[in-house]
Coordinates of C-alpha atoms and ligand atoms in Angstrom, one line a residue:
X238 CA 0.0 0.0 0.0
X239 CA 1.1 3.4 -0.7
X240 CA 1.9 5.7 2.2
X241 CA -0.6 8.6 2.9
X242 CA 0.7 12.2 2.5
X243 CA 1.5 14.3 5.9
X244 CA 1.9 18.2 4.9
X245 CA 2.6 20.7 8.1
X246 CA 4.2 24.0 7.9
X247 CA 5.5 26.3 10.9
X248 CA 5.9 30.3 10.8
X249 CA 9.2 31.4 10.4
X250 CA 8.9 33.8 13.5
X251 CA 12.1 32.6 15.3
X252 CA 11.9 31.1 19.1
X253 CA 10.2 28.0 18.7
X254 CA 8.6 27.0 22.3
X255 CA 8.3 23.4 24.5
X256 CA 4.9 23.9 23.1
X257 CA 6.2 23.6 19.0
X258 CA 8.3 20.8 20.1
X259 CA 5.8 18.7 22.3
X260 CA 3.0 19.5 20.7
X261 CA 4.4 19.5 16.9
X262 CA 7.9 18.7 16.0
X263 CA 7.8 15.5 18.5
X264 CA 4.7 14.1 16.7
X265 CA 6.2 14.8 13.0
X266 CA 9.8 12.4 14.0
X267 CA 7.3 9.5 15.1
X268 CA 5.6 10.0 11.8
X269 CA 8.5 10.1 9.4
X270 CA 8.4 6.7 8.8
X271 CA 4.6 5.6 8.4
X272 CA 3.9 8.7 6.3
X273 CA 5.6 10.4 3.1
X274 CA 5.9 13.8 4.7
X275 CA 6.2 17.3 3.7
X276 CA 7.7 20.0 6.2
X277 CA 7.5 23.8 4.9
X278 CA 8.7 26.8 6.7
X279 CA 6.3 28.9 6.2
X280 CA 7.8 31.6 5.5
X281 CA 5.3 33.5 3.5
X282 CA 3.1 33.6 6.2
X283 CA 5.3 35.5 8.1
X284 CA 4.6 38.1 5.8
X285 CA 1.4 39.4 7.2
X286 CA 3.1 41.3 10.2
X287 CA 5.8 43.7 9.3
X288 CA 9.7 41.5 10.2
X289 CA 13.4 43.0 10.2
X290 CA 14.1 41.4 6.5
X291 CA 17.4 40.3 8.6
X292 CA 15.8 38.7 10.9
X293 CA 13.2 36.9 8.6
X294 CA 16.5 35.3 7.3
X295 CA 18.0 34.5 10.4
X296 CA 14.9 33.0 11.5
X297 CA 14.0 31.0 9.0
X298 CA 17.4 29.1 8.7
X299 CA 16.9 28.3 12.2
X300 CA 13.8 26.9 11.7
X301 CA 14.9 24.7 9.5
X302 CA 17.9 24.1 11.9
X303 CA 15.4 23.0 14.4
X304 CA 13.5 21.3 12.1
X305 CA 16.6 18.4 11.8
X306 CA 18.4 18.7 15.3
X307 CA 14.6 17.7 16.9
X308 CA 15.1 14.3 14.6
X309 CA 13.5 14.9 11.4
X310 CA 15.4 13.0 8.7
X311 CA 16.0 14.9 5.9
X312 CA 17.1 11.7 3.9
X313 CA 13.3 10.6 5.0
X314 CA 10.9 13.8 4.7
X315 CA 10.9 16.5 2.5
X316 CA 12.2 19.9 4.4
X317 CA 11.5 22.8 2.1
X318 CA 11.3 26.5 2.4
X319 CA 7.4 27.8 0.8
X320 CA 8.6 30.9 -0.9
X321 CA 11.1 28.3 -2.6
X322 CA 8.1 26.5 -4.5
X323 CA 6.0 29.5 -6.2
X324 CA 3.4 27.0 -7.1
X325 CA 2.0 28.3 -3.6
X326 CA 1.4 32.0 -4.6
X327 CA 0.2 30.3 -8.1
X328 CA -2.4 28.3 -6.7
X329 CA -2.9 30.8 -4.0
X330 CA -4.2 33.2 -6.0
X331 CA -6.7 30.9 -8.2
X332 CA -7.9 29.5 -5.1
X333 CA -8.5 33.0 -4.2
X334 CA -10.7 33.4 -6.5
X335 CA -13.0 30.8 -5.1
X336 CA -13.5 32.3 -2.0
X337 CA -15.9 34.4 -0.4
X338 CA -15.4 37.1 1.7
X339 CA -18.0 35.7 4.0
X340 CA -16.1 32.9 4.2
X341 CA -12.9 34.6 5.2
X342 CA -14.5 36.9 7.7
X343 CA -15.9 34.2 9.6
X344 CA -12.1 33.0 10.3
X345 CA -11.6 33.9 14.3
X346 CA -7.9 34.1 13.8
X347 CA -8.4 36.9 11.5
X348 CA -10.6 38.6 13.8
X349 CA -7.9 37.8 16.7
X350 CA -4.6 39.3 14.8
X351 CA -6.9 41.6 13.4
X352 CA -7.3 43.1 16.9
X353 CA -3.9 42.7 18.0
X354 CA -2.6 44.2 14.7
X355 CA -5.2 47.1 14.1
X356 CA -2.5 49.3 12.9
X357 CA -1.6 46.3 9.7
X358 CA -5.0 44.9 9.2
X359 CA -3.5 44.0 5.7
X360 CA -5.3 41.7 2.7
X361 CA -3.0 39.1 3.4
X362 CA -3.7 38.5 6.7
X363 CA -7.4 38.3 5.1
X364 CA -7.0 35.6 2.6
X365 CA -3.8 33.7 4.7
X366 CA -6.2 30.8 5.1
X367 CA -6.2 30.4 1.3
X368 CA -2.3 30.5 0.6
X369 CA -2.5 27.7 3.6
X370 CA -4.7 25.9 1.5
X371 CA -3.1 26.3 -1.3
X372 CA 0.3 24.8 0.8
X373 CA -2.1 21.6 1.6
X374 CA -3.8 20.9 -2.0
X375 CA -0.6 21.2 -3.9
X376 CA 0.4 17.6 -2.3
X377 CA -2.5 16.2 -2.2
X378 CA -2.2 15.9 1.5
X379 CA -4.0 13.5 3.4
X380 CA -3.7 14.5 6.3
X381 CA -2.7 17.6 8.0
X382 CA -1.1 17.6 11.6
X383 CA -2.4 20.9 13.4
X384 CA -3.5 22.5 16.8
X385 CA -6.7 23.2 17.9
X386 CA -5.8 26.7 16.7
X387 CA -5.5 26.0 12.8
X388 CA -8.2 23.6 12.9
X389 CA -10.8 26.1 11.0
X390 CA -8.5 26.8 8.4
X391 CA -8.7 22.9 7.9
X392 CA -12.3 23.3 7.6
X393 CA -12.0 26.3 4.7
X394 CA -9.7 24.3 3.0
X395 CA -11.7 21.2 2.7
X396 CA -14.2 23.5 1.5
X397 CA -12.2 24.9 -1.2
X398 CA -11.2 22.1 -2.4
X399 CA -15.0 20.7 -2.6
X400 CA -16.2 23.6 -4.5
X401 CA -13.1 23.4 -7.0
X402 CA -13.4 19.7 -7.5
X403 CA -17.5 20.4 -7.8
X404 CA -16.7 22.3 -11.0
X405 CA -13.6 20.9 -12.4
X406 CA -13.6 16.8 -11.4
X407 CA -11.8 15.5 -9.1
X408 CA -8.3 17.7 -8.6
X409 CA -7.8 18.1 -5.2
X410 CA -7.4 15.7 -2.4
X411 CA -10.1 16.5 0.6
X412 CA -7.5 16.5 3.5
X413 CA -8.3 15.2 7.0
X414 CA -7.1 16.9 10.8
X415 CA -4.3 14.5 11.7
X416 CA -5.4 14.8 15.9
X417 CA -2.3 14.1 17.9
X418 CA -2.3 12.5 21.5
X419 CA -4.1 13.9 24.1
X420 CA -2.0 16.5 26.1
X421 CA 0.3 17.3 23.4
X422 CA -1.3 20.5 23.8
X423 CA 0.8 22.6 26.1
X424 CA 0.0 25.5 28.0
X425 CA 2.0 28.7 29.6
X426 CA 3.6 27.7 32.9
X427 CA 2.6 31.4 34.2
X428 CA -0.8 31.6 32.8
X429 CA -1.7 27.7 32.2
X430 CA -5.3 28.6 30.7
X431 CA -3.4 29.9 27.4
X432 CA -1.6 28.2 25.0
X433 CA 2.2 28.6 25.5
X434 CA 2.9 31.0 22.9
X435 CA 6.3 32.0 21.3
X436 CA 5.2 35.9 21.1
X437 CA 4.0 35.5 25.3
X438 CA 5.6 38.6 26.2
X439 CA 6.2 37.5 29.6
X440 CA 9.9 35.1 29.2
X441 CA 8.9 33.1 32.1
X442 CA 5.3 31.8 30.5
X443 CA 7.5 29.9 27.7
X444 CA 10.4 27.6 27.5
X445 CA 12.3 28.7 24.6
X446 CA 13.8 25.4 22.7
X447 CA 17.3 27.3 23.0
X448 CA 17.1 28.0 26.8
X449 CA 19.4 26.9 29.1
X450 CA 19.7 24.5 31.4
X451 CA 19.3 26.4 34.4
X452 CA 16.4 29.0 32.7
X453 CA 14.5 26.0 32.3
X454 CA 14.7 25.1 35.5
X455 CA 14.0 28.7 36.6
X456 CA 11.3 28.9 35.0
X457 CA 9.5 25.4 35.9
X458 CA 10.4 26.4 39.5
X459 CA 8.4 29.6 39.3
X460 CA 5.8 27.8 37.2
X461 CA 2.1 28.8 38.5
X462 CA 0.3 25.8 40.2
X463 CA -1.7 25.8 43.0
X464 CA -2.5 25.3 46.9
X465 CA -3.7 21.9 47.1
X466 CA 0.1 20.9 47.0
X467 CA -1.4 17.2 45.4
X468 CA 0.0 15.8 42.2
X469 CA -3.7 15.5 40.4
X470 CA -4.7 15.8 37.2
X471 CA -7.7 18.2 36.8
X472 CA -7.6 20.5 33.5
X473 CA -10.3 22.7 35.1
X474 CA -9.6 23.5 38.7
X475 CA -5.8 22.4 38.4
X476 CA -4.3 23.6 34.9
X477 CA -0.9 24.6 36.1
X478 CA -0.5 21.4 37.9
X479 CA -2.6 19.3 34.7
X480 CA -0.1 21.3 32.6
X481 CA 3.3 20.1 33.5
X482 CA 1.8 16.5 33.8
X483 CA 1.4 16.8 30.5
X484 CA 4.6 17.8 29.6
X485 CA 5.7 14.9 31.8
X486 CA 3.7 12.6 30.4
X487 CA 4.4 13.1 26.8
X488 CA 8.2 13.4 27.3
X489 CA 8.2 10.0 29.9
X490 CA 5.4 8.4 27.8
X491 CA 3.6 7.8 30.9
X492 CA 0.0 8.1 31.6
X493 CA -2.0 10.7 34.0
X494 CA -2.5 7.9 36.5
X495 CA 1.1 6.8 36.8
X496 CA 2.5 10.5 37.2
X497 CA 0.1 10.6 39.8
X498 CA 1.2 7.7 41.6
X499 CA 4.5 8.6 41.1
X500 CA 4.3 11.4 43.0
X501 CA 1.6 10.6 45.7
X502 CA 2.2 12.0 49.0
X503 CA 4.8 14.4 47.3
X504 CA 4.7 18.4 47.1
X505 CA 5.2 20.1 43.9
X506 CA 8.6 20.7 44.7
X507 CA 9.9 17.0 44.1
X508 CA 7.7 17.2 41.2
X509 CA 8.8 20.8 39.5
X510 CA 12.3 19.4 39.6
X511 CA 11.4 16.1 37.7
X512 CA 9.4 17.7 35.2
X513 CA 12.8 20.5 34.8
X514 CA 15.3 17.4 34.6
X515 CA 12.9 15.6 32.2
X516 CA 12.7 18.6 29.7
X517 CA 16.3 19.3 29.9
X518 CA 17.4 16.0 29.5
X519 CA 15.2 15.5 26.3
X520 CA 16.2 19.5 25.0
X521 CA 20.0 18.9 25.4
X522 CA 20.7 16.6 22.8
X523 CA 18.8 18.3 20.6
X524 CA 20.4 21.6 21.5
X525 CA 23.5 20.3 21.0
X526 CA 23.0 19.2 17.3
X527 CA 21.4 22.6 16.7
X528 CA 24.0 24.5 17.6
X529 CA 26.3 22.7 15.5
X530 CA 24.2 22.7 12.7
X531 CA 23.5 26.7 13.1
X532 CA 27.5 27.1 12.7
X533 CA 27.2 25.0 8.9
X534 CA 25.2 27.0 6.8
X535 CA 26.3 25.5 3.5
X536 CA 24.6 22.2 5.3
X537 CA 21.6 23.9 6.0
X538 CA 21.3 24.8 2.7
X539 CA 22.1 21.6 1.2
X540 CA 19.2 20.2 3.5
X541 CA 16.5 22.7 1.9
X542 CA 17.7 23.0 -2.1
X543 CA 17.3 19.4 -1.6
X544 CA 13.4 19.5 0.0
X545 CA 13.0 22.4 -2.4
X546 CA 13.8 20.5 -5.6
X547 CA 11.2 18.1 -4.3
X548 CA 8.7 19.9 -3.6
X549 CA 8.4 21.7 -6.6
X550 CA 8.5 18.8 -8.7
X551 CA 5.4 17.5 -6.7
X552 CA 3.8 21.0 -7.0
X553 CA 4.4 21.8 -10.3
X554 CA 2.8 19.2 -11.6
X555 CA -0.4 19.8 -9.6
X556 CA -0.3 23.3 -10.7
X557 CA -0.3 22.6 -14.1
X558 CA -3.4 20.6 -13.8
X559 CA -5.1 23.8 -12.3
X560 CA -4.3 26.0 -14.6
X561 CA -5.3 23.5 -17.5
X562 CA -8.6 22.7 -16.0
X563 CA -9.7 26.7 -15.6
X564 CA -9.2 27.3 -19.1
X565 CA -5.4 29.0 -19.1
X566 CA -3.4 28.2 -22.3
X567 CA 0.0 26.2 -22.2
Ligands
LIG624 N1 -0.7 28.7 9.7 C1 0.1 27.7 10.4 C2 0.5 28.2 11.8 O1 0.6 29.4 12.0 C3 1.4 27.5 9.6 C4 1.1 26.9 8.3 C5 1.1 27.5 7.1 C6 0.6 25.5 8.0 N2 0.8 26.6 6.1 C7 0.4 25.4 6.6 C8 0.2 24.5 8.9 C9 -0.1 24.3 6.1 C10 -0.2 23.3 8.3 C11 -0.4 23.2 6.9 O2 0.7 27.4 12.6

């Protein structure tokens, strides 16, 4: 049997969280070999909020820096950089073209960065669910691994893809929400109701996948719990505490019962520390092939005009078929 199609794409906004790694990255390296995957940086998407063009570049190499030291093979997936493949802003702008504005307007992240942005309420931030779509369709994706956040431009994009393959035949493949485990989604350790978020502007809300040693255990010291002083999983009245259970969980691959057992009759202190050590341990390796991979940028380059070449061949071809079926001439 042929291996279904993984597509996922990051932002290129530098600083990638515990949060990315846990609740992204980890799930993508146990998937590399089930799935034929596609990993973009998405680096047009950055686009929609003004960015130092310096540090754009900088950022975006190191995503793709993370990308590899967290374990993705790039012998095994294809790595590729979106503004690399301009099949995207090709089919981006067809598919543009069949969608509403109602459609668009009902998107709550545009209503969301519209308010944080009102100053750059731009067009792109508008129609940014249709260059993701766009990113999905060209590889006929299968199935897309995202958070609870990007779940409704999932939806838009199925129904894009529906209303083109109404009119032309079947072009596009409808793609399904890959839903990872339970508790891969990880919250601030200072405000434990929000996702932990790479622009949090409080440092201490986020581990940073390039903190150090002793930050990380800083910050999971300081990390907001509560009075009970009981190891006990309760997402409502205990999110801190159900929080870093989670993060112990996934990295341990043990279950909510067994942490709590673990640590019956314990205070959090014990458990802080074992929750720090665990996330350290796991980082560190991976820190340490980042940073030597960060020094070699002739590697990291070799790594993406590699995915690149891929990509495009995949995407062209996909492309063509678009533009033959609308009526544009060869
Ligand atoms: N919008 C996604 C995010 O901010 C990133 C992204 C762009 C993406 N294109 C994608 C994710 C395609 C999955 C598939 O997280």
């Amino acid at each position: 049997m042929e291996k279904k199609t993984i597509l996922s794409g990051v932002q290129a906004t530098g600083n990638l969280t515990l949060g990315n790694y846990l609740g992204a990255l980890n799930n993508w390296v146990e998937m590399q070999e089930e799935y034929n995957c596609y990993y973009m940086i998405a680096d047009l998407h950055t686009l929609t909020i003004r960015n130092d063009p310096e540090t754009l570049r900088k950022n975006t190499l190191e995503l793709i820096a993370l990308y590899v030291a967290a374990g993705l093979d790039p012998e095994k997936n294809t790595i590729f950089v979106q503004s690399h493949v301009p099949a995207h802003t090709q089919l981006s702008w067809v598919l543009n073209c069949y969608t509403y504005m109602g459609e668009l307007n009902r998107m709550t992240q545009f209503k969301d960065k519209a308010s944080k942005h009102a100053d750059n309420i731009n067009s792109g931030l508008f129609t940014y669910p249709v260059l993701m779509a766009a990113d999905i369709l060209l590889y006929n994706a299968d199935l897309v691994p995202v958070g609870e956040d990007q779940r409704q431009h999932l939806e838009i994009t199925r129904d894009i893809a529906e209303r083109f393959n109404s009119i032309y035949g079947e072009t596009f493949k409808i793609p399904d929400a890959y839903i990872g485990k339970i508790g891969a989604r990880i919250m601030g350790l200072q405000n434990p109701t929000a996702k932990m978020s790479k622009s949090a502007p409080d440092p201490m809300d986020k581990i940073l996948l390039t903190d150090t040693a002793d930050d990380i255990r800083k910050k999971f010291k300081k990390a907001v719990t509560d009075s009970e002083n009981c190891v006990r999983y309760d997402r409502e009245s205990k999110p801190g505490v159900s929080n870093l259970m989670g993060i112990y969980g996934i990295i341990k691959n043990k279950t909510m019962e067994e942490i709590e057992e673990e640590f019956k009759g314990q205070g959090y202190g014990n458990f802080k520390t074992a929750v720090a050590e665990a996330v350290v341990e796991r980082l560190e390796p991976i820190q340490e092939k980042y940073n030597k991979l960060i020094e070699n940028p002739d590697k990291i380059k070799e790594i993406y005009e590699k995915g690149d070449k891929k990509a495009n061949e995949k995407a062209n071809n996909l492309i063509k078929e678009v533009y033959e079926k609308i009526g544009l001439i060869k």
